[in-house]
Every structure is written in structure tokens, then in C-alpha cells.
XYZ file of C-alpha atoms in Angstrom:
679
model
C -109.428 242.940 44.934
C -107.870 245.809 43.330
C -106.222 249.210 44.932
C -106.939 252.039 43.090
C -104.315 254.704 41.243
C -104.648 257.121 38.516
C -103.776 255.996 35.075
C -104.211 253.903 32.416
C -103.101 250.221 32.226
C -102.375 247.083 30.397
C -102.495 243.530 31.602
C -102.130 240.206 30.040
C -101.769 237.324 31.977
C -101.070 233.781 30.852
C -103.442 232.021 33.875
C -105.120 229.276 31.850
C -103.338 226.097 30.090
C -105.124 224.873 27.202
C -104.696 223.015 23.961
C -101.932 224.764 21.221
C -104.104 225.052 18.251
C -101.974 224.031 15.141
C -99.294 226.372 13.510
C -100.118 228.098 10.352
C -98.189 228.127 7.534
C -94.890 229.985 6.908
C -95.307 232.520 4.560
C -92.486 232.509 1.919
C -89.066 234.516 2.323
C -88.449 238.030 0.221
C -85.933 237.273 -2.148
C -84.487 240.281 -2.437
C -81.347 240.313 -0.317
C -80.033 243.560 -1.793
C -80.937 245.720 1.259
C -77.527 244.422 3.001
C -74.405 242.524 2.033
C -75.305 239.300 3.033
C -73.849 236.032 2.759
C -76.453 233.227 1.953
C -76.457 230.103 2.921
C -75.299 227.715 -0.177
C -76.808 224.423 -0.768
C -73.964 223.906 -3.013
C -72.286 220.948 -0.976
C -69.582 222.614 0.874
C -66.748 219.839 -0.282
C -67.311 220.666 -3.462
C -65.428 224.033 -3.398
C -62.162 222.972 -1.229
C -58.874 223.075 -2.656
C -56.285 221.477 -3.051
C -56.644 218.116 -3.987
C -56.326 216.058 -0.758
C -54.158 213.035 -0.366
C -55.378 210.002 -0.728
C -54.116 206.692 1.186
C -52.943 203.955 -0.632
C -54.144 200.895 0.906
C -51.367 198.745 2.486
C -51.130 194.994 1.402
C -52.009 193.699 4.625
C -52.031 193.784 8.803
C -48.493 192.172 8.594
C -46.948 194.707 6.674
C -48.573 197.466 8.112
C -47.209 196.358 11.632
C -43.713 196.359 10.496
C -43.903 199.902 8.881
C -44.844 200.983 12.400
C -42.402 199.131 14.300
C -39.491 200.416 12.076
C -40.675 204.522 12.123
C -42.478 204.176 15.498
C -40.108 206.743 18.082
C -38.635 205.024 20.967
C -41.720 204.784 24.078
C -41.633 206.552 27.131
C -41.040 204.662 30.250
C -44.580 205.241 31.537
C -45.800 208.942 30.499
C -44.114 212.276 29.502
C -44.489 215.200 31.839
C -46.329 217.419 29.412
C -44.586 220.856 29.112
C -46.424 223.974 30.249
C -48.396 225.761 26.977
C -47.534 229.006 26.628
C -49.649 231.474 28.161
C -51.696 232.986 25.227
C -52.364 229.176 24.040
C -53.966 228.656 27.731
C -56.197 231.712 27.493
C -57.464 230.736 23.983
C -56.330 230.625 20.480
C -55.726 233.824 18.100
C -58.498 232.591 15.544
C -61.513 229.940 15.109
C -60.179 226.756 13.368
C -60.996 225.927 10.168
C -64.022 225.987 8.472
C -65.252 229.181 10.797
C -65.555 232.568 8.613
C -63.823 235.435 10.121
C -62.006 238.651 9.511
C -59.318 237.826 12.306
C -55.879 236.604 12.076
C -54.412 232.632 11.436
C -54.923 230.047 13.994
C -51.109 229.105 15.543
C -52.156 225.212 15.878
C -50.007 222.598 17.814
C -47.707 219.891 15.769
C -44.482 218.461 16.938
C -42.435 215.226 15.409
C -41.534 214.069 18.511
C -38.934 211.093 16.787
C -36.915 214.297 15.451
C -37.359 216.181 18.919
C -38.671 219.675 17.659
C -41.319 221.536 18.628
C -42.938 223.524 16.246
C -46.057 225.104 15.830
C -47.540 225.718 11.971
C -49.267 228.819 11.506
C -52.379 228.540 9.346
C -53.094 231.807 6.450
C -56.106 233.341 6.622
C -57.280 231.441 3.154
C -56.466 228.503 4.575
C -58.668 229.036 7.634
C -61.645 229.875 5.602
C -61.108 226.833 3.145
C -60.716 224.241 5.943
C -63.276 221.844 6.681
C -65.821 221.965 9.875
C -65.997 219.456 12.247
C -68.067 215.870 11.544
C -70.166 216.445 14.902
C -68.925 214.839 17.778
C -70.095 217.245 20.107
C -73.160 218.053 18.384
C -73.983 214.122 18.281
C -73.936 214.214 14.272
C -71.847 211.320 14.997
C -73.861 208.764 16.553
C -72.461 206.487 19.613
C -72.454 203.744 17.024
C -69.788 205.410 15.129
C -67.569 205.498 17.899
C -65.319 202.716 18.846
C -61.909 202.194 21.219
C -59.433 199.507 21.801
C -60.396 199.504 25.604
C -62.180 201.205 28.154
C -62.415 201.120 31.948
C -65.878 200.970 32.590
C -69.315 202.058 30.009
C -68.915 205.071 31.265
C -65.985 206.194 29.909
C -66.434 204.377 26.718
C -65.740 205.448 23.367
C -69.071 206.873 23.317
C -68.043 209.620 25.889
C -64.855 210.736 23.885
C -66.617 213.355 22.589
C -65.488 217.315 22.656
C -66.833 219.769 25.732
C -69.151 216.700 27.194
C -69.476 217.020 30.677
C -69.406 214.376 33.474
C -72.435 213.883 35.445
C -72.418 215.065 39.366
C -71.157 211.576 40.478
C -68.192 210.506 37.952
C -68.267 206.874 38.411
C -71.804 206.571 36.854
C -72.480 206.027 33.477
C -71.935 209.488 32.676
C -68.395 210.137 33.044
C -66.283 212.996 30.969
C -64.175 211.158 28.753
C -63.006 207.996 27.177
C -60.461 206.639 28.946
C -58.724 203.240 27.995
C -58.813 200.361 29.811
C -54.765 200.294 30.299
C -52.222 202.563 29.810
C -50.260 201.339 27.063
C -49.193 202.287 23.469
C -51.575 200.361 22.326
C -54.767 201.789 22.933
C -57.283 203.707 20.250
C -60.177 205.822 19.573
C -61.269 206.085 16.347
C -64.288 207.069 14.218
C -66.372 205.740 11.600
C -67.142 208.759 8.939
C -69.717 206.301 6.969
C -68.324 207.376 3.671
C -65.382 208.886 2.527
C -64.064 211.718 3.626
C -60.906 214.452 3.562
C -59.896 214.704 7.079
C -57.928 217.868 8.024
C -57.751 218.494 11.508
C -58.205 216.405 15.233
C -59.249 218.913 18.380
C -58.742 217.043 22.162
C -59.466 217.390 25.314
C -58.547 215.660 28.515
C -61.098 214.024 31.064
C -63.867 216.255 32.328
C -63.564 215.501 36.106
C -63.198 217.621 39.322
C -61.256 215.182 40.997
C -58.682 213.313 38.267
C -56.094 214.375 36.216
C -56.089 212.736 32.772
C -55.098 213.959 29.877
C -53.475 212.843 26.414
C -49.792 214.501 26.156
C -49.239 213.335 22.506
C -50.748 211.023 19.479
C -50.409 209.609 16.221
C -53.275 209.975 13.465
C -54.094 206.662 11.122
C -56.847 206.368 8.483
C -57.960 203.539 6.817
C -60.667 202.388 4.206
C -61.778 199.742 5.629
C -60.636 198.983 9.562
C -58.597 196.484 8.996
C -55.470 198.092 7.346
C -54.231 201.406 8.716
C -51.978 204.235 7.389
C -49.904 206.271 10.184
C -50.234 210.534 9.132
C -46.637 211.242 8.670
C -44.373 214.057 8.322
C -41.795 213.202 6.052
C -40.673 209.661 6.208
C -41.370 209.218 9.874
C -44.712 208.817 11.490
C -45.872 212.205 12.957
C -46.759 212.718 16.275
C -48.839 215.495 17.389
C -48.616 217.176 20.415
C -51.752 216.872 22.542
C -53.169 218.476 25.416
C -51.205 220.209 28.914
C -54.262 220.389 31.109
C -57.622 218.526 31.130
C -60.425 221.622 29.519
C -58.429 223.613 26.927
C -58.973 222.374 23.863
C -55.874 221.927 21.281
C -56.023 221.715 17.440
C -53.518 219.935 15.449
C -54.103 220.025 11.382
C -52.673 217.445 9.470
C -49.744 218.203 7.349
C -51.574 216.945 4.567
C -55.613 216.305 4.246
C -56.041 212.423 3.960
C -59.495 210.819 2.707
C -60.728 207.789 3.938
C -63.711 206.509 5.473
C -62.097 206.063 9.416
C -59.758 208.021 11.711
C -57.836 206.719 14.569
C -56.454 208.342 17.501
C -53.432 206.216 19.119
C -51.774 207.997 22.459
C -48.216 208.149 22.510
C -48.280 209.866 25.997
C -50.172 210.958 28.841
C -50.158 212.991 32.200
C -47.660 211.678 34.698
C -50.146 209.613 37.499
C -53.118 210.306 35.619
C -54.580 207.887 32.389
C -55.441 207.777 29.034
C -58.528 209.747 28.634
C -59.433 211.701 25.551
C -62.813 214.117 24.571
C -62.368 215.265 20.801
C -63.347 216.349 17.830
C -62.501 215.596 13.766
C -62.313 218.208 11.304
C -63.407 216.821 7.711
C -65.149 217.079 4.682
C -67.277 214.426 3.547
C -66.747 213.561 -0.135
C -70.273 213.656 -2.644
C -72.069 210.313 -2.473
C -75.313 211.211 -3.537
C -75.970 207.173 -2.699
C -74.916 207.644 0.817
C -78.394 206.486 3.238
C -76.455 207.750 6.178
C -76.088 211.245 4.751
C -79.270 211.823 3.198
C -81.412 210.667 6.642
C -79.280 213.350 8.073
C -79.391 216.440 5.838
C -80.981 219.525 6.824
C -81.493 222.430 4.700
C -83.534 225.420 5.182
C -85.549 228.100 2.392
C -85.086 231.126 4.526
C -82.742 233.636 3.112
C -80.825 234.927 6.593
C -77.859 235.491 7.148
C -76.322 232.450 8.888
C -72.677 233.221 9.998
C -71.394 234.423 13.440
C -71.064 237.962 13.888
C -68.858 240.032 16.243
C -70.145 242.816 18.110
C -69.414 245.646 15.541
C -71.281 242.823 12.475
C -73.916 242.105 15.130
C -75.189 246.264 15.065
C -74.737 246.660 11.676
C -76.860 243.699 11.294
C -80.049 245.109 13.692
C -78.968 248.591 11.932
C -80.193 247.025 8.254
C -83.339 245.059 10.063
C -84.239 248.314 11.485
C -83.442 250.312 7.701
C -85.497 247.800 6.258
C -88.738 247.101 8.321
C -87.994 250.885 9.973
C -92.473 250.931 10.310
C -92.279 247.896 12.829
C -88.824 247.750 14.229
C -86.627 250.261 16.570
C -83.282 249.769 17.915
C -82.262 250.795 21.760
C -79.730 249.634 24.405
C -80.719 249.416 28.429
C -77.131 250.236 29.356
C -73.764 249.059 28.666
C -71.714 246.730 29.546
C -68.561 246.602 32.033
C -66.292 247.309 29.189
C -68.647 249.800 27.826
C -70.290 247.890 25.108
C -74.133 248.874 24.756
C -76.506 246.421 25.204
C -78.590 246.849 22.218
C -82.387 245.926 22.221
C -85.038 245.502 18.797
C -88.335 246.091 19.449
C -90.445 244.688 17.012
C -94.425 246.276 16.966
C -96.398 248.136 14.642
C -96.192 251.157 16.882
C -92.197 250.860 17.808
C -91.271 253.107 20.451
C -95.179 253.091 22.243
C -97.270 250.839 24.983
C -100.593 250.046 23.432
C -103.206 249.457 25.878
C -104.315 245.800 25.968
C -100.961 244.725 24.172
C -98.992 242.586 25.972
C -95.191 242.803 26.055
C -92.787 240.102 25.591
C -89.060 239.925 25.621
C -85.824 237.344 24.507
C -82.956 237.695 26.157
C -80.169 235.456 24.955
C -76.088 235.768 25.987
C -76.352 236.128 29.247
C -73.368 233.508 29.218
C -70.998 235.380 26.858
C -70.044 231.448 24.994
C -73.256 230.306 24.572
C -73.505 231.496 20.974
C -76.360 229.584 19.442
C -79.236 231.434 21.147
C -77.561 234.570 20.330
C -77.218 234.049 16.684
C -80.875 232.843 16.771
C -82.087 235.890 17.953
C -80.304 237.997 14.936
C -81.974 235.027 12.637
C -85.389 235.621 14.135
C -85.384 239.491 13.758
C -84.152 238.903 10.053
C -86.960 236.308 9.404
C -89.798 238.470 11.506
C -88.702 241.539 9.255
C -88.831 239.524 5.728
C -92.057 237.639 6.148
C -93.772 240.494 8.046
C -93.143 242.280 4.566
C -94.436 239.137 2.213
C -97.246 239.965 4.320
C -97.217 236.272 6.007
C -100.616 236.473 7.989
C -99.210 234.854 11.163
C -96.220 237.032 11.304
C -98.257 239.821 10.415
C -100.650 239.158 13.213
C -98.149 238.295 15.709
C -96.221 241.944 15.213
C -99.153 243.569 15.079
C -101.029 242.458 18.297
C -97.732 241.962 20.691
C -94.893 244.111 21.201
C -91.826 242.119 20.853
C -88.395 242.659 22.546
C -85.250 241.049 21.822
C -81.838 241.636 23.438
C -79.574 238.988 21.273
C -76.604 239.732 23.518
C -76.736 240.546 26.944
C -72.784 239.998 28.071
C -71.319 241.346 24.647
C -67.869 241.258 26.841
C -67.987 237.895 27.453
C -68.983 237.172 23.712
C -65.847 238.506 22.319
C -64.079 236.647 24.159
C -65.489 233.287 23.243
C -65.736 235.053 19.695
C -61.737 235.217 19.906
C -60.910 231.845 21.224
C -63.678 230.139 18.352
C -66.252 227.796 17.973
C -64.224 224.559 18.688
C -61.357 226.088 20.599
C -63.159 228.076 23.057
C -63.692 225.551 25.459
C -66.620 224.929 27.485
C -66.647 227.992 29.816
C -64.229 231.122 28.428
C -66.050 233.851 28.359
C -69.089 232.440 30.076
C -68.812 235.501 32.311
C -68.939 239.147 32.097
C -65.401 240.907 32.427
C -65.572 241.252 36.364
C -66.473 237.413 36.677
C -69.781 237.317 37.050
C -72.485 235.164 36.123
C -75.604 237.333 35.258
C -77.892 234.461 35.294
C -77.419 233.893 38.521
C -76.780 237.450 39.475
C -79.988 238.834 40.622
C -81.613 239.187 44.150
C -82.342 236.223 46.104
C -86.483 237.080 46.590
C -87.330 233.337 47.505
C -85.694 233.244 50.476
C -87.818 236.484 51.668
C -90.905 234.861 50.505
C -90.670 231.470 51.892
C -89.248 233.075 55.294
C -92.193 234.921 55.835
C -94.612 232.047 54.639
C -92.825 229.752 57.447
C -93.080 232.580 59.686
C -96.601 232.954 59.080
C -96.533 236.840 59.211
C -100.484 238.121 59.740
C -101.197 240.753 58.359
C -98.584 239.197 55.579
C -95.274 241.720 55.765
C -94.099 240.116 52.617
C -96.528 239.846 49.885
C -96.890 236.788 47.593
C -95.255 238.908 44.344
C -93.588 242.419 43.734
C -91.361 241.225 46.475
C -89.339 244.666 46.939
C -85.425 244.258 46.252
C -83.472 244.135 49.534
C -81.111 247.537 50.429
C -78.168 245.711 50.125
C -78.503 244.724 46.723
C -79.170 248.168 45.447
C -75.863 249.624 47.103
C -72.802 250.241 45.191
C -70.837 248.002 47.097
C -72.743 244.709 46.291
C -71.327 242.230 43.812
C -73.882 243.111 41.122
C -72.828 243.335 37.456
C -73.580 246.444 35.515
C -75.677 244.227 33.357
C -77.956 242.959 35.788
C -78.558 245.941 36.987
C -79.204 247.298 33.637
C -81.711 244.479 32.995
C -83.698 244.916 36.205
C -84.055 248.977 35.175
C -85.268 247.273 31.760
C -87.993 245.045 33.343
C -88.966 247.348 35.954
C -89.979 249.699 33.624
C -91.726 247.809 30.816
C -94.730 245.610 31.906
C -93.820 242.073 30.537
C -96.134 239.332 30.261
C -93.815 236.728 28.930
C -90.126 236.225 28.518
C -87.562 233.727 27.321
C -83.625 233.414 28.408
C -81.874 231.039 25.661
C -78.760 229.647 26.949
C -76.744 226.655 25.606
C -75.216 223.611 26.280
C -78.316 221.406 26.935
C -81.771 220.626 24.928
C -84.550 221.434 27.662
C -86.627 224.344 28.842
C -86.523 224.903 32.433
C -89.188 226.829 34.572
C -88.965 228.159 38.062
C -88.325 227.731 41.028
C -84.650 227.537 40.176
C -83.993 227.335 43.518
C -84.988 224.799 45.807
C -86.665 225.551 49.367
C -85.236 222.620 51.319
C -82.047 224.329 52.566
C -78.792 222.407 51.359
C -80.816 220.340 49.265
C -78.820 220.391 45.519
C -82.243 219.046 43.923
C -85.383 219.317 44.759
C -88.481 219.662 42.719
C -89.982 223.288 43.999
C -92.945 224.196 41.808
C -94.375 228.325 41.968
C -98.380 228.823 42.334
C -98.534 228.926 39.160
C -96.704 225.592 37.973
C -99.442 224.338 35.614
C -99.017 227.338 33.569
C -95.256 227.208 33.504
C -95.340 223.742 32.828
C -98.086 224.409 29.634
C -95.232 227.325 28.638
C -92.388 224.865 28.907
C -94.054 222.254 26.616
C -95.110 224.746 23.861
C -91.473 225.388 23.107
C -90.452 221.697 23.624
C -92.621 219.991 21.968
C -92.851 222.204 18.904
C -88.907 221.936 18.706
C -87.415 219.330 16.410
C -85.473 217.293 19.110
C -86.449 218.679 22.360
C -89.069 215.493 22.533
C -87.845 213.071 20.374
C -87.411 209.965 22.901
C -84.543 208.488 20.160
C -82.513 211.359 20.798
C -79.801 210.904 22.512
C -78.920 213.122 25.785
C -76.563 216.020 25.445
C -74.138 215.106 28.383
C -75.817 213.334 31.556
C -79.542 214.281 31.824
C -82.458 212.439 30.027
C -85.289 215.001 29.823
C -87.803 212.753 27.904
C -89.887 211.879 31.137
C -91.239 215.548 31.225
C -91.281 215.829 27.341
C -88.106 217.822 26.954
C -88.937 219.987 30.264
C -87.830 220.558 33.609
C -88.240 222.501 37.117
C -84.848 224.060 37.732
C -84.474 223.455 41.265
C -85.487 219.884 40.533
C -82.485 219.865 38.048
C -79.737 221.843 39.977
C -80.777 224.500 42.869
C -79.620 228.276 42.001
C -80.119 231.213 43.821
C -80.788 234.616 42.417
C -81.854 233.038 38.960
C -83.591 235.712 36.776
C -86.420 233.355 36.559
C -87.051 233.605 40.527
C -86.858 237.296 40.155
C -88.587 237.865 37.223
C -92.070 235.835 38.985
C -91.084 237.407 42.270
C -90.804 241.037 41.643
C -92.638 241.603 38.561
C -95.344 240.383 36.388
C -93.611 238.400 33.831
C -93.431 234.848 33.669
C -89.899 233.981 32.669
C -88.503 230.409 31.332
C -84.972 229.530 30.335
C -84.525 227.563 27.215
C -81.413 225.307 26.101
C -81.491 225.567 22.373
C -78.760 223.097 21.748
C -76.015 220.676 23.278
C -73.040 222.292 21.522
C -72.873 225.974 23.153
C -71.002 227.218 20.263
C -71.757 225.120 17.272
C -69.418 225.660 14.186
C -70.971 228.498 11.362
C -72.241 225.589 9.187
C -74.606 224.232 11.849
C -76.158 227.367 11.776
C -78.833 226.809 8.944
C -79.992 223.052 10.892
C -79.882 224.865 14.232
C -82.648 227.618 12.740
C -84.925 225.033 11.757
C -84.536 223.122 15.296
C -85.646 226.147 16.723
C -87.888 228.508 14.422
C -91.386 227.198 14.836
C -90.410 226.877 18.587
C -89.710 230.527 18.813
C -92.624 231.559 17.406
C -94.981 229.600 19.081
C -93.117 230.512 22.259
C -94.175 233.694 21.718
C -97.862 233.394 19.958
C -98.456 231.827 24.150
C -98.314 235.869 25.421
C -101.562 236.142 24.092
C -103.142 233.062 26.182
C -105.309 233.153 29.121
C -107.237 236.562 30.360
C -106.643 240.331 29.648
C -108.504 243.258 30.185
C -108.577 246.375 31.896
C -109.544 247.714 35.458
C -111.016 250.858 35.827
C -112.626 253.744 38.545
C -116.219 254.911 38.683
C -115.039 257.171 36.186
C -113.664 255.009 33.671
C -110.275 255.819 34.525
C -107.433 253.066 34.878
C -106.188 252.113 38.067
C -102.433 251.145 37.910
C -101.054 248.484 40.735
C -104.085 247.022 41.079
C -103.670 243.768 43.212
C -105.590 241.087 41.218
C -106.315 237.652 43.206
C -107.059 234.377 41.764
C -108.701 231.904 43.930
C -106.298 228.745 45.027
C -103.423 230.415 42.972
C -101.054 232.095 46.033
C -99.227 234.923 43.422
C -101.200 237.962 42.823
C -100.353 239.819 39.843
C -100.442 244.153 39.513
C -101.777 246.190 36.597
C -99.306 248.802 34.978
C -99.272 252.102 34.570
C -99.144 253.974 31.300
C -95.808 253.643 29.441
C -94.757 255.829 26.835
C -91.360 253.984 26.030
C -87.573 254.502 25.860
C -87.068 257.151 24.078
């Protein structure tokens, strides 16, 4: 049926799931980078430029001699466990700067280290230049370090084995299963250890530790020694002067603590030996190692895992000011196809910037579908934010290079990109840095709201009406109105959420993706389980076959999502559905962006989790771009699948708000009105 109105319209909705055509070849990147000051990713190995020369430990004569050294210099063991000192408030909140290797204009990091044998507790400030020249993480958190490279003296059970001792790893719903939240030693004594095999000579510069991720238990290590080895049999303990150095560990279980080695150590293996732990707790650790692999062109593992990119893009983490400048540069470089606007302001007054990419920026063209990407709803999920900044650079460069695939996409689609929906949260995470921010610092808005689940719950309204079998239908199956209580000033609704809703109501989006982090999967609606009190329940939409296809279009073209050999990020294995999942069958949430978009607008929205590490180190960005680039483009291209057309009256005039029904699909859509853009 069609309901008549008075204006022209545009309609494009993916209704039919069809086979995905092969992707066109990528065009050459623009080679002239003079349009802005740009840090070009260098193919020169990062370890080739490091200063000063590291200290290489001499091999001990034998195990017996090493044991005698340890006993002679070891401080007196605590009776059971040393109760941790309360950390200074500033360190509990976040470090002042990122860990070594992170490029930034901020001040130096203050790290924890103490020689307990000497009884003094001193903190070592790291100079700004030292931070710039430090080594990146080896990759425990990003899974570059495989399970086979992690070993431990003992473990309580398989779910608490060495393979779970990764920074920021999360426990499953049932903590006593295979997916627990740390490595935990089988016994609480001074002979326990966890070690990493770097598989090549590596210059080790630091260690980052956390306690056990658990809702119920308090387990963390309060001090430890660090040892290195070239053969895993004979070990040299890191010293401070003539004695073994005892590093101060954690004072609670979630906030990461960085300790730098007093002198870089070159070896293949590194071992952490806990010396004390929290009272009434156990020896449990999560960790990351900072280190620079030394040149070895014959190393098989290095060659196999090496990833390069030919795209000349700005591979770095951008502050809010730097993000704004980069968007301006892209706009100046491609002024004929880009436009910068903002949809509102954050709680702290930062503008929520968007970039439009189209052959007629600022104008809705009849028959041309509107697409959007949103990133950074969770401020600490930084990878999606940087991928959006890389994508807008890439689209600009490839359009100028006349890449036919990108030219066609830009000229036939109106693309909107919001790289940072929660800039307040990002600034908090940015201050903490990629390794020291933890799992949640900066996740929420400044006033403590999770934007992603802050939208009105329209599911309950729809399902309640269906259960009551209202005839005639009092609640439509689409374009469900926002409840009045949600619109009141006293409602707990973030200003960022209100801005997104107004934006989505004004622009007739057809397809959208919101980028998140901490996993590798594409989640499609519904995100809320229909059965009351169910935490996990498969709850499909009437357009389930379309959503499955859209999710698979992204996942199948990602370099890792559908790789059955890859290790799960934390606890969930999504391979049974080829890297996709129905949101409610994963974990139910009310008021998600995906469900709201589907029930209140014509837009089909998906959540795209782009990486296990929410905030990867800067050195990982080129590889993460390669992992996601093709998927980002393929997903945009899906906006052109299905049926599109115009609804006119007898006089050829467009009919806005005409309801389109498809037989067998209990979800209608509506035609849009003439839309002139945000001016």
C-alpha cells in the first residue's frame, strides 16, 4: 500500500540476499603527501633505529651456579603474601602518558619499580624522548604471541593456564570453565613463573601487568622478578646494582601497571617470577611484554606473520585536535567530494564531527542511497575511530587517483562518517595510552552513560503490542515512535545520544555500521532477547536473512574473522556462524543502536567489532588497516543491493511517508521526503 504526501523521495533498501561479486582491484595510492604534515609508515624495521645499545646478558655457566646466585641475592621471602600498598590516586585513574613506543606530545610516563631488598620505593620518570624511542608490545593482547609461546610453572586448571595470561583478557560468564581471566599458578609459593618465548632474539624493555579478571575473586601479584634467557634453561635475573631487582606489581586487579627494565635486556625468553601477592588471594597475572625483535631475515615466524601496506596514510593515534586537523586536510584535498559538519556537541562541549563523501556534498540526490559509519561510541575502543580516519583518507586519495571502484562508490552513494561519537571518553583513554588504559577507561561518556545502549527500548513496545494482538494495530511494526518519557529533560539520556537520534531522523539512511572493539565479529539485530529475564536467546528480526547476509559480507572479506585457525579473542568462538552473531544470542541489551535504528528508521544497522585489542599500539595500525580495509568498502557497497525506486502519485509527484510492505516480511519501510542536507 502507499500513503500519499506531497514531496519527492528516495528509497533504497537491501531486501534480497544475493551472491557477492568479486571485489575490484585496488587503485594506486596518491604518492604526493605534501597536502599535510604526515607521518608515513616506514618499512624500515623499527628496531633498526633504536638507541642506546641494549645490554646482552652473559650466559651463566650452568643451572647450579645460577641457583646459587639467586639464593645469595634474593631478599627475605614474605611469610605468605605482602598486602599491597594503596596506589596514588593519579595512578589508579590513569597514567599521564602512553607506554614506550607510543608517539605523543604528552609528558613522560611515571612507571613503578622498587628494589624491595633495599627497602625503598622509588618511581622512575621516563623522559619524553625515551618514550618515543621505546619498544612496542610483543603482542600478547593482540594474539601475535601464540598460546604455544606462553609457558608457566604450574596452573590451577586449563582455564587458568599460561595462555590466559594476556593483558586485558576477559573471563567468560562462568569463570570456572575453559575461559577464565588470567594465568593462576597451581601453588602459592616463590617458585612459580610465567614466561614468553619471543622465538628470536629480542630487546626487552618493559613489563605490564594486571591481576585476574573476576567478578568474585581478588587475585593479583604485588611484586615480581624478571629473568631472561637465551635457551630457556639458564636464566639471568634483572638487577639493580648488585642485587636482584624486585618490581612493584599491582594494587588491584584491573588497572595495568608498567615497569621498565633499568637496562634493556637482549634474549629470546623472558620470565616473570612473582614474589608476593594479595592477602587471601592467589598468584594470578595478566601481562604484556615490551620488546623490539632484533633483525633476523631467516626467522620463519617473523616472515610468516609480517604484514605491510602500500597505502600512504597517517598511521598514528590522533588526539581530538589532530583528528579535527586531519579531517580539515582531507576536506581541502578533496573539496569537491567532501564536507565537514557536526551533529551536536558532547557533554564537555566538543563538537561531534562528521565527514560527508559524495559527488554532490551537502545535497541528497533522489535515488542515491545514504550510508553511514559511526565509531567511538565507546571512547576507549580506539581502533574503529582510527579506521574511520584512515578510510576517509583512502577514499579521498583513491578518488583523486581515479580508482574506478572508489569513483563509482563515491558518485553513487552518499557516505557519512562520524569517527568519534564520544570524544570526551576518548580523551580519557588517550591520556592513559594504548596499554595502560585498561579495559574500561574512557568507555562511557563524561556523565557515565554507555551511548551504545542508551537509545529508547522500542522492542518492548512492539512485542507487547504483538502479544496483545492489537487490531487494528496500535503500534506499527516500523517507525515506532519514541516514548515521551525518553524525550523529557530529566531522562537519563546522553547529549551524544540525542544528537545521533536527531541526525538519523533527518537523513534517510539505508544502511549503517557502528564500529566497536574488543572482539572480532559482526553482530546483527535484535540485540535484545524477547523472552523476559533471558540473558542469551536467539532473537531474529523479520529481515533476518538480509541481516545475516550483510554481516557475512563484512566478516567474509576480513582477513581474520572467518579464519577457523585463529584463536578466540577472549571466550566466544564465532566460527559456527562464520564470524557473525545475532546480538541477543550473544548477550541481551535493551536500547541498542541497532534495534533503535531498525524499529525507528529505514536504516539497517550492524555492530562491527573490528579487533581483539580495543586500543592497539600505534605500530599495529597498518596491519589492522589491512585486516579491515576490504571489508569496510564491501560493506558500503551492499547499500546498492536489493530494490530501489520512486513512489509517485497520478501526477508524477513524489509521495513521502508512503508505507511499503513486502509479503511475508512483518516489517515495513517508508519513503522519504525531499532532503536538502545540513547547512
